[in-house]
Amino acid sequence: MQSVLDLHPELRASFEKRIFKSHRQHELGEAKRPRLTLWKWFLDELQKLGYKQLNQWPFNTQNMGYVTVCNYIKDVLEANPKQTARVLGGPDVEKKLISGDGVDRPVVSIFQRVEMDAHKIDGRFCVMMPGMDGDYVPKIIYRIWVIVILDVCSRAVLGYYLSMGKEVSKDDVLRTIKMALTRWHRRILSFSDNAYQDGAALPSGVSDQYVGICWDETSVDGALAETCKHVEKVLIDVVGSKLLTPKSGFSSRRSKDDRPFIESFFRNLASKGFQRLSNTTGAKPSEKKGRDPDKVAFTSQFQLEYAEELLDVIIANYNATPHTGLGHRSPLEYIQFISSRPGISIRCADSNSVQGILTYRRKCRVNGNLKDGRKPHVNFEGARYTNETLQQRFDLVDNFIWVVNHLEDDARVVQASTIDGQVLGILRASPPWHKLPHSLKVRQAINAALRKGKFLISSNVDAVEAFLEYSESQPNGKLPVHPTYLEIRRILAQQANQNIGQTVLDTAMLVASKNTPTGLPLKAEVTKTGITDDGDKLPPRRMAASD
C-alpha cells in the first residue's frame, strides 16, 4: 500500500483528509464513518486510476486489501491523537485530551484559587399566584440557575446565588461574589426543624474571621467570563483576585476538566439533591422514567421558595460533610485546620466596598426652566428624580450632576452630588416608580413591556404594582411566569415585613442619609407565614404587595 500511496501523493493526502474529516458541532454531517466505508472509497479511487483493469493490488488479493487498509488507518490515527480524539469522541473528548492535569497550576493554600460556574437546577417548581377568586393558583416557572464559588484547596462553597433569569447575567455573578463576601445566616425553614446538620454553614457563618474573606484567583469558563468585563474589575478592586479565563489563563472554553472541583460539586448537588425528588427533570430525558415533572410540581405545589431553602440546606450540609480528599475532614474543618497554622495570613475585603459592589453611578443632566415654572429634576434610568434641595438649584439647570443607585434592590431613592462633590442629598423617584421597592433591572424590564404595549398604567399608579397585577391576571397556562415577576417577589420578600410602602421607604431614606456615597443596602427580615392548623399543607409564600 505504501508503494501505491508513494506513487500518488495526492491520493494519500485525500485519503488522510477523509480519515480525519469531522463536521462542525451544529452542522449536519456523518457522525460515524466505519472503516469499511473508508476502504470502499479507497477502492473506488484506485479503480479510477486503472488498478482494477490491470489486476494490480489490491484487486489481485482475496480480501481486496481490506486488512492492509485498516492497519494504515489505525497507524494514521495513532500518529495524530488530537485529531483522532475529535473523530472518535467528538469535541468534548478533544477538549478533555488537551485540558491540563494541574501540574503547572498547583494550589497549596486555602483561598488561593476558587472556581466559579453556573448550573441549571434539574427540577420543576411553581409559584403561588393569587387568583380572581381570592385563592392561590400554582404556576410553573422556568428552570432556574445556581451560581457557585468554590475554594479549590478546601472544597468549601464560599457563596452562591439562585438566578431567576433565563440566562445568567452580570448582576447574578456580582450578587454571587457579594454573597461570598458577606455573613451567612441559617434560614428559618418551612419544611423541617432539623434539616441542617451539626456545624452546617458557609465559612462566613462559622467565624468573624471568614467574613469578607478574599481569594487570589478566580477560574471561570468562557461563557461566564463574557457576561461582562465589569465583573473582572470588581474582582480586582474589591477582592484583589485575578480572573482566569480561557484567554488569560489555563482553562479551555466549556471544558469541564479545567474546573474539576466545581463540576464534581454540581454532580453531587444533582445526584444527592434535586434529582432525588420526583419533580426532577433528570440529566437526560430517559431519567424521567415516565414521570411528568411539571405535573408533579403543579399537584404537589413544590414552590420556588422551598427550593431556595432546600438549596441552602444542601450547600451548608455539604460544607460540613467529611471529604476523602481532605483526610476525612469536612471543608469547614479543613479551612479551620489550615488557617490555624502559624504564618497563614487571610485577607478580608473592605465592608463598604463589598456593599457597593452593585452600586451604579451615572452623570445626569439637570432639567428645569424657571420661566415655565418647571423645577429642577433629573431623568435617571427611566424615572424622574428630585428633592427639595435640587428643586431650589436653578443654577444647575443644563449642567451635569452625579446620581448613584446605592441601594441595589430599592431604586426609589438615589444619592446625588454635583460634579465638584457638593452633596445634594437623597433624590426620590416620581410616579409611577414611587411606591413599591424595585431594582433598576426590574424597572428596565417593566419599561420594555410598556413600550411593547403588554399593559398600561394610569397616572399615580405604581408601575411595579401594575406589573404584578398584569402577571397575576394571566390565565393559567397562557404565559409562563415572567422572570421579572420572580425578581419582584424576591425583593418584596427581602425588604418587607407585612406592608410595602411608606414605612420601608422612610427606612431607606434614613439609611441612605447616614451612609457614605457608596451606600449600604437595606436589611430586612424575611417573614414567613406559619404552617396551617392541620400541619399538612405548606402555605402560599407570596408577600403582600399593598400599600
PDB file of N, CA, C and O in Angstrom, residues 247-302:
ATOM      1  N   LYS A 247      -8.903  32.967  27.801  1.00  0.00           N
ATOM      2  CA  LYS A 247      -7.980  33.858  27.105  1.00  0.00           C
ATOM      3  C   LYS A 247      -6.789  34.250  27.964  1.00  0.00           C
ATOM      4  O   LYS A 247      -5.695  34.476  27.451  1.00  0.00           O
ATOM      5  N   SER A 248      -7.003  34.350  29.278  1.00  0.00           N
ATOM      6  CA  SER A 248      -5.947  34.855  30.153  1.00  0.00           C
ATOM      7  C   SER A 248      -5.338  33.798  31.058  1.00  0.00           C
ATOM      8  O   SER A 248      -4.363  34.063  31.743  1.00  0.00           O
ATOM      9  N   GLY A 249      -5.900  32.585  31.079  1.00  0.00           N
ATOM     10  CA  GLY A 249      -5.412  31.555  31.992  1.00  0.00           C
ATOM     11  C   GLY A 249      -5.232  30.217  31.315  1.00  0.00           C
ATOM     12  O   GLY A 249      -5.069  30.113  30.096  1.00  0.00           O
ATOM     13  N   PHE A 250      -5.286  29.168  32.124  1.00  0.00           N
ATOM     14  CA  PHE A 250      -5.006  27.819  31.652  1.00  0.00           C
ATOM     15  C   PHE A 250      -6.244  27.093  31.157  1.00  0.00           C
ATOM     16  O   PHE A 250      -6.149  26.058  30.518  1.00  0.00           O
ATOM     17  N   SER A 251      -7.429  27.590  31.495  1.00  0.00           N
ATOM     18  CA  SER A 251      -8.654  26.848  31.220  1.00  0.00           C
ATOM     19  C   SER A 251      -9.032  26.918  29.751  1.00  0.00           C
ATOM     20  O   SER A 251      -8.590  27.792  29.009  1.00  0.00           O
ATOM     21  N   SER A 252      -9.860  25.982  29.330  1.00  0.00           N
ATOM     22  CA  SER A 252     -10.379  25.938  27.968  1.00  0.00           C
ATOM     23  C   SER A 252     -11.872  26.236  28.009  1.00  0.00           C
ATOM     24  O   SER A 252     -12.554  25.869  28.957  1.00  0.00           O
ATOM     25  N   ARG A 253     -12.357  26.863  26.970  1.00  0.00           N
ATOM     26  CA  ARG A 253     -13.762  27.235  26.925  1.00  0.00           C
ATOM     27  C   ARG A 253     -14.652  26.006  27.023  1.00  0.00           C
ATOM     28  O   ARG A 253     -14.521  25.068  26.245  1.00  0.00           O
ATOM     29  N   ARG A 254     -15.552  26.030  28.011  1.00  0.00           N
ATOM     30  CA  ARG A 254     -16.547  24.974  28.225  1.00  0.00           C
ATOM     31  C   ARG A 254     -15.920  23.601  28.462  1.00  0.00           C
ATOM     32  O   ARG A 254     -16.514  22.573  28.190  1.00  0.00           O
ATOM     33  N   SER A 255     -14.697  23.568  28.956  1.00  0.00           N
ATOM     34  CA  SER A 255     -14.070  22.293  29.289  1.00  0.00           C
ATOM     35  C   SER A 255     -14.269  22.004  30.761  1.00  0.00           C
ATOM     36  O   SER A 255     -13.799  22.737  31.622  1.00  0.00           O
ATOM     37  N   LYS A 256     -14.976  20.922  31.067  1.00  0.00           N
ATOM     38  CA  LYS A 256     -15.265  20.586  32.459  1.00  0.00           C
ATOM     39  C   LYS A 256     -14.014  20.125  33.199  1.00  0.00           C
ATOM     40  O   LYS A 256     -13.950  20.183  34.422  1.00  0.00           O
ATOM     41  N   ASP A 257     -13.020  19.655  32.471  1.00  0.00           N
ATOM     42  CA  ASP A 257     -11.834  19.113  33.121  1.00  0.00           C
ATOM     43  C   ASP A 257     -10.883  20.189  33.614  1.00  0.00           C
ATOM     44  O   ASP A 257      -9.954  19.892  34.346  1.00  0.00           O
ATOM     45  N   ASP A 258     -11.076  21.429  33.211  1.00  0.00           N
ATOM     46  CA  ASP A 258     -10.247  22.512  33.712  1.00  0.00           C
ATOM     47  C   ASP A 258     -10.848  23.167  34.945  1.00  0.00           C
ATOM     48  O   ASP A 258     -10.255  24.065  35.517  1.00  0.00           O
ATOM     49  N   ARG A 259     -12.051  22.763  35.344  1.00  0.00           N
ATOM     50  CA  ARG A 259     -12.676  23.185  36.594  1.00  0.00           C
ATOM     51  C   ARG A 259     -13.274  21.943  37.254  1.00  0.00           C
ATOM     52  O   ARG A 259     -14.498  21.868  37.464  1.00  0.00           O
ATOM     53  N   PRO A 260     -12.426  20.967  37.587  1.00  0.00           N
ATOM     54  CA  PRO A 260     -12.952  19.667  38.022  1.00  0.00           C
ATOM     55  C   PRO A 260     -13.663  19.695  39.358  1.00  0.00           C
ATOM     56  O   PRO A 260     -14.585  18.917  39.585  1.00  0.00           O
ATOM     57  N   PHE A 261     -13.264  20.590  40.260  1.00  0.00           N
ATOM     58  CA  PHE A 261     -13.816  20.564  41.608  1.00  0.00           C
ATOM     59  C   PHE A 261     -15.258  21.068  41.636  1.00  0.00           C
ATOM     60  O   PHE A 261     -16.121  20.479  42.282  1.00  0.00           O
ATOM     61  N   ILE A 262     -15.518  22.157  40.926  1.00  0.00           N
ATOM     62  CA  ILE A 262     -16.883  22.666  40.929  1.00  0.00           C
ATOM     63  C   ILE A 262     -17.795  21.786  40.079  1.00  0.00           C
ATOM     64  O   ILE A 262     -18.983  21.637  40.375  1.00  0.00           O
ATOM     65  N   GLU A 263     -17.251  21.141  39.051  1.00  0.00           N
ATOM     66  CA  GLU A 263     -18.059  20.205  38.268  1.00  0.00           C
ATOM     67  C   GLU A 263     -18.428  18.992  39.115  1.00  0.00           C
ATOM     68  O   GLU A 263     -19.540  18.471  39.023  1.00  0.00           O
ATOM     69  N   SER A 264     -17.498  18.539  39.947  1.00  0.00           N
ATOM     70  CA  SER A 264     -17.799  17.438  40.862  1.00  0.00           C
ATOM     71  C   SER A 264     -18.863  17.845  41.870  1.00  0.00           C
ATOM     72  O   SER A 264     -19.758  17.057  42.207  1.00  0.00           O
ATOM     73  N   PHE A 265     -18.793  19.092  42.346  1.00  0.00           N
ATOM     74  CA  PHE A 265     -19.811  19.571  43.281  1.00  0.00           C
ATOM     75  C   PHE A 265     -21.180  19.598  42.631  1.00  0.00           C
ATOM     76  O   PHE A 265     -22.181  19.199  43.240  1.00  0.00           O
ATOM     77  N   PHE A 266     -21.259  20.055  41.378  1.00  0.00           N
ATOM     78  CA  PHE A 266     -22.546  20.105  40.690  1.00  0.00           C
ATOM     79  C   PHE A 266     -23.119  18.698  40.490  1.00  0.00           C
ATOM     80  O   PHE A 266     -24.337  18.506  40.552  1.00  0.00           O
ATOM     81  N   ARG A 267     -22.257  17.717  40.234  1.00  0.00           N
ATOM     82  CA  ARG A 267     -22.748  16.342  40.112  1.00  0.00           C
ATOM     83  C   ARG A 267     -23.339  15.864  41.429  1.00  0.00           C
ATOM     84  O   ARG A 267     -24.379  15.205  41.455  1.00  0.00           O
ATOM     85  N   ASN A 268     -22.673  16.200  42.535  1.00  0.00           N
ATOM     86  CA  ASN A 268     -23.200  15.822  43.847  1.00  0.00           C
ATOM     87  C   ASN A 268     -24.488  16.573  44.158  1.00  0.00           C
ATOM     88  O   ASN A 268     -25.421  16.009  44.747  1.00  0.00           O
ATOM     89  N   LEU A 269     -24.537  17.849  43.776  1.00  0.00           N
ATOM     90  CA  LEU A 269     -25.737  18.646  44.008  1.00  0.00           C
ATOM     91  C   LEU A 269     -26.933  18.033  43.292  1.00  0.00           C
ATOM     92  O   LEU A 269     -28.053  18.020  43.810  1.00  0.00           O
ATOM     93  N   ALA A 270     -26.682  17.491  42.101  1.00  0.00           N
ATOM     94  CA  ALA A 270     -27.768  16.890  41.326  1.00  0.00           C
ATOM     95  C   ALA A 270     -28.137  15.515  41.855  1.00  0.00           C
ATOM     96  O   ALA A 270     -29.305  15.235  42.172  1.00  0.00           O
ATOM     97  N   SER A 271     -27.127  14.643  41.981  1.00  0.00           N
ATOM     98  CA  SER A 271     -27.418  13.247  42.336  1.00  0.00           C
ATOM     99  C   SER A 271     -27.860  13.082  43.782  1.00  0.00           C
ATOM    100  O   SER A 271     -28.676  12.205  44.086  1.00  0.00           O
ATOM    101  N   LYS A 272     -27.343  13.913  44.687  1.00  0.00           N
ATOM    102  CA  LYS A 272     -27.680  13.786  46.100  1.00  0.00           C
ATOM    103  C   LYS A 272     -28.692  14.835  46.561  1.00  0.00           C
ATOM    104  O   LYS A 272     -28.988  14.917  47.752  1.00  0.00           O
ATOM    105  N   GLY A 273     -29.156  15.632  45.609  1.00  0.00           N
ATOM    106  CA  GLY A 273     -30.094  16.681  45.971  1.00  0.00           C
ATOM    107  C   GLY A 273     -31.361  16.640  45.147  1.00  0.00           C
ATOM    108  O   GLY A 273     -32.241  15.802  45.355  1.00  0.00           O
ATOM    109  N   PHE A 274     -31.456  17.524  44.146  1.00  0.00           N
ATOM    110  CA  PHE A 274     -32.709  17.724  43.422  1.00  0.00           C
ATOM    111  C   PHE A 274     -33.102  16.533  42.561  1.00  0.00           C
ATOM    112  O   PHE A 274     -34.289  16.333  42.304  1.00  0.00           O
ATOM    113  N   GLN A 275     -32.144  15.743  42.087  1.00  0.00           N
ATOM    114  CA  GLN A 275     -32.503  14.590  41.257  1.00  0.00           C
ATOM    115  C   GLN A 275     -33.123  13.454  42.072  1.00  0.00           C
ATOM    116  O   GLN A 275     -33.622  12.495  41.495  1.00  0.00           O
ATOM    117  N   ARG A 276     -33.100  13.569  43.372  1.00  0.00           N
ATOM    118  CA  ARG A 276     -33.748  12.551  44.214  1.00  0.00           C
ATOM    119  C   ARG A 276     -35.240  12.816  44.366  1.00  0.00           C
ATOM    120  O   ARG A 276     -35.969  11.960  44.871  1.00  0.00           O
ATOM    121  N   LEU A 277     -35.700  14.001  43.937  1.00  0.00           N
ATOM    122  CA  LEU A 277     -37.109  14.355  44.062  1.00  0.00           C
ATOM    123  C   LEU A 277     -37.868  13.967  42.800  1.00  0.00           C
ATOM    124  O   LEU A 277     -37.292  13.900  41.714  1.00  0.00           O
ATOM    125  N   SER A 278     -39.152  13.740  42.934  1.00  0.00           N
ATOM    126  CA  SER A 278     -39.950  13.287  41.803  1.00  0.00           C
ATOM    127  C   SER A 278     -40.241  14.402  40.807  1.00  0.00           C
ATOM    128  O   SER A 278     -40.715  14.136  39.698  1.00  0.00           O
ATOM    129  N   ASN A 279     -39.968  15.659  41.172  1.00  0.00           N
ATOM    130  CA  ASN A 279     -40.175  16.760  40.232  1.00  0.00           C
ATOM    131  C   ASN A 279     -38.924  17.065  39.421  1.00  0.00           C
ATOM    132  O   ASN A 279     -38.859  18.073  38.726  1.00  0.00           O
ATOM    133  N   THR A 280     -37.906  16.199  39.476  1.00  0.00           N
ATOM    134  CA  THR A 280     -36.674  16.423  38.738  1.00  0.00           C
ATOM    135  C   THR A 280     -36.865  16.138  37.257  1.00  0.00           C
ATOM    136  O   THR A 280     -37.632  15.258  36.863  1.00  0.00           O
ATOM    137  N   THR A 281     -36.155  16.906  36.442  1.00  0.00           N
ATOM    138  CA  THR A 281     -36.136  16.651  35.006  1.00  0.00           C
ATOM    139  C   THR A 281     -35.051  15.659  34.643  1.00  0.00           C
ATOM    140  O   THR A 281     -35.034  15.141  33.528  1.00  0.00           O
ATOM    141  N   GLY A 282     -34.121  15.389  35.584  1.00  0.00           N
ATOM    142  CA  GLY A 282     -33.024  14.475  35.316  1.00  0.00           C
ATOM    143  C   GLY A 282     -31.980  15.101  34.412  1.00  0.00           C
ATOM    144  O   GLY A 282     -32.180  16.162  33.815  1.00  0.00           O
ATOM    145  N   ALA A 283     -30.850  14.429  34.314  1.00  0.00           N
ATOM    146  CA  ALA A 283     -29.782  14.922  33.456  1.00  0.00           C
ATOM    147  C   ALA A 283     -30.081  14.690  31.983  1.00  0.00           C
ATOM    148  O   ALA A 283     -29.541  15.359  31.113  1.00  0.00           O
ATOM    149  N   LYS A 284     -30.962  13.742  31.685  1.00  0.00           N
ATOM    150  CA  LYS A 284     -31.355  13.451  30.305  1.00  0.00           C
ATOM    151  C   LYS A 284     -32.791  12.940  30.311  1.00  0.00           C
ATOM    152  O   LYS A 284     -33.304  12.483  31.340  1.00  0.00           O
ATOM    153  N   PRO A 285     -33.477  12.993  29.168  1.00  0.00           N
ATOM    154  CA  PRO A 285     -34.903  12.628  29.129  1.00  0.00           C
ATOM    155  C   PRO A 285     -35.210  11.228  29.643  1.00  0.00           C
ATOM    156  O   PRO A 285     -36.257  11.013  30.245  1.00  0.00           O
ATOM    157  N   SER A 286     -34.285  10.278  29.441  1.00  0.00           N
ATOM    158  CA  SER A 286     -34.561   8.902  29.856  1.00  0.00           C
ATOM    159  C   SER A 286     -34.674   8.749  31.361  1.00  0.00           C
ATOM    160  O   SER A 286     -35.257   7.786  31.862  1.00  0.00           O
ATOM    161  N   GLU A 287     -34.132   9.734  32.124  1.00  0.00           N
ATOM    162  CA  GLU A 287     -34.158   9.635  33.581  1.00  0.00           C
ATOM    163  C   GLU A 287     -35.503  10.031  34.173  1.00  0.00           C
ATOM    164  O   GLU A 287     -35.714   9.885  35.374  1.00  0.00           O
ATOM    165  N   LYS A 288     -36.410  10.544  33.349  1.00  0.00           N
ATOM    166  CA  LYS A 288     -37.749  10.866  33.859  1.00  0.00           C
ATOM    167  C   LYS A 288     -38.526   9.603  34.194  1.00  0.00           C
ATOM    168  O   LYS A 288     -39.386   9.612  35.082  1.00  0.00           O
ATOM    169  N   LYS A 289     -38.257   8.517  33.470  1.00  0.00           N
ATOM    170  CA  LYS A 289     -38.874   7.213  33.734  1.00  0.00           C
ATOM    171  C   LYS A 289     -40.408   7.304  33.797  1.00  0.00           C
ATOM    172  O   LYS A 289     -41.052   6.767  34.704  1.00  0.00           O
ATOM    173  N   GLY A 290     -40.954   7.982  32.831  1.00  0.00           N
ATOM    174  CA  GLY A 290     -42.414   8.072  32.740  1.00  0.00           C
ATOM    175  C   GLY A 290     -43.040   9.150  33.593  1.00  0.00           C
ATOM    176  O   GLY A 290     -44.254   9.355  33.535  1.00  0.00           O
ATOM    177  N   ARG A 291     -42.250   9.849  34.408  1.00  0.00           N
ATOM    178  CA  ARG A 291     -42.803  10.906  35.251  1.00  0.00           C
ATOM    179  C   ARG A 291     -42.998  12.195  34.455  1.00  0.00           C
ATOM    180  O   ARG A 291     -42.321  12.436  33.466  1.00  0.00           O
ATOM    181  N   ASP A 292     -43.893  13.025  34.920  1.00  0.00           N
ATOM    182  CA  ASP A 292     -44.119  14.355  34.355  1.00  0.00           C
ATOM    183  C   ASP A 292     -43.738  15.376  35.420  1.00  0.00           C
ATOM    184  O   ASP A 292     -44.535  15.692  36.318  1.00  0.00           O
ATOM    185  N   PRO A 293     -42.486  15.899  35.383  1.00  0.00           N
ATOM    186  CA  PRO A 293     -42.036  16.833  36.436  1.00  0.00           C
ATOM    187  C   PRO A 293     -42.931  18.054  36.578  1.00  0.00           C
ATOM    188  O   PRO A 293     -43.157  18.525  37.698  1.00  0.00           O
ATOM    189  N   ASP A 294     -43.457  18.569  35.455  1.00  0.00           N
ATOM    190  CA  ASP A 294     -44.336  19.737  35.533  1.00  0.00           C
ATOM    191  C   ASP A 294     -45.599  19.421  36.328  1.00  0.00           C
ATOM    192  O   ASP A 294     -46.035  20.210  37.179  1.00  0.00           O
ATOM    193  N   LYS A 295     -46.169  18.271  36.067  1.00  0.00           N
ATOM    194  CA  LYS A 295     -47.396  17.886  36.763  1.00  0.00           C
ATOM    195  C   LYS A 295     -47.130  17.616  38.234  1.00  0.00           C
ATOM    196  O   LYS A 295     -47.949  17.956  39.103  1.00  0.00           O
ATOM    197  N   VAL A 296     -45.966  17.015  38.533  1.00  0.00           N
ATOM    198  CA  VAL A 296     -45.609  16.756  39.930  1.00  0.00           C
ATOM    199  C   VAL A 296     -45.479  18.069  40.689  1.00  0.00           C
ATOM    200  O   VAL A 296     -45.988  18.217  41.807  1.00  0.00           O
ATOM    201  N   ALA A 297     -44.787  19.049  40.085  1.00  0.00           N
ATOM    202  CA  ALA A 297     -44.613  20.351  40.735  1.00  0.00           C
ATOM    203  C   ALA A 297     -45.952  21.058  40.904  1.00  0.00           C
ATOM    204  O   ALA A 297     -46.184  21.736  41.913  1.00  0.00           O
ATOM    205  N   PHE A 298     -46.838  20.882  39.927  1.00  0.00           N
ATOM    206  CA  PHE A 298     -48.144  21.542  39.972  1.00  0.00           C
ATOM    207  C   PHE A 298     -49.029  20.937  41.060  1.00  0.00           C
ATOM    208  O   PHE A 298     -49.626  21.655  41.865  1.00  0.00           O
ATOM    209  N   THR A 299     -49.120  19.607  41.088  1.00  0.00           N
ATOM    210  CA  THR A 299     -50.018  18.954  42.047  1.00  0.00           C
ATOM    211  C   THR A 299     -49.471  19.002  43.473  1.00  0.00           C
ATOM    212  O   THR A 299     -50.230  19.126  44.426  1.00  0.00           O
ATOM    213  N   SER A 300     -48.150  18.909  43.614  1.00  0.00           N
ATOM    214  CA  SER A 300     -47.553  18.942  44.961  1.00  0.00           C
ATOM    215  C   SER A 300     -47.338  20.362  45.457  1.00  0.00           C
ATOM    216  O   SER A 300     -47.015  20.565  46.630  1.00  0.00           O
ATOM    217  N   GLN A 301     -47.476  21.352  44.566  1.00  0.00           N
ATOM    218  CA  GLN A 301     -47.235  22.757  44.902  1.00  0.00           C
ATOM    219  C   GLN A 301     -45.845  22.948  45.511  1.00  0.00           C
ATOM    220  O   GLN A 301     -45.673  23.606  46.541  1.00  0.00           O
ATOM    221  N   PHE A 302     -44.853  22.330  44.841  1.00  0.00           N
ATOM    222  CA  PHE A 302     -43.459  22.490  45.262  1.00  0.00           C
ATOM    223  C   PHE A 302     -43.007  23.881  44.808  1.00  0.00           C
ATOM    224  O   PHE A 302     -42.640  24.094  43.672  1.00  0.00           O
TER     225      PHE A 302
END
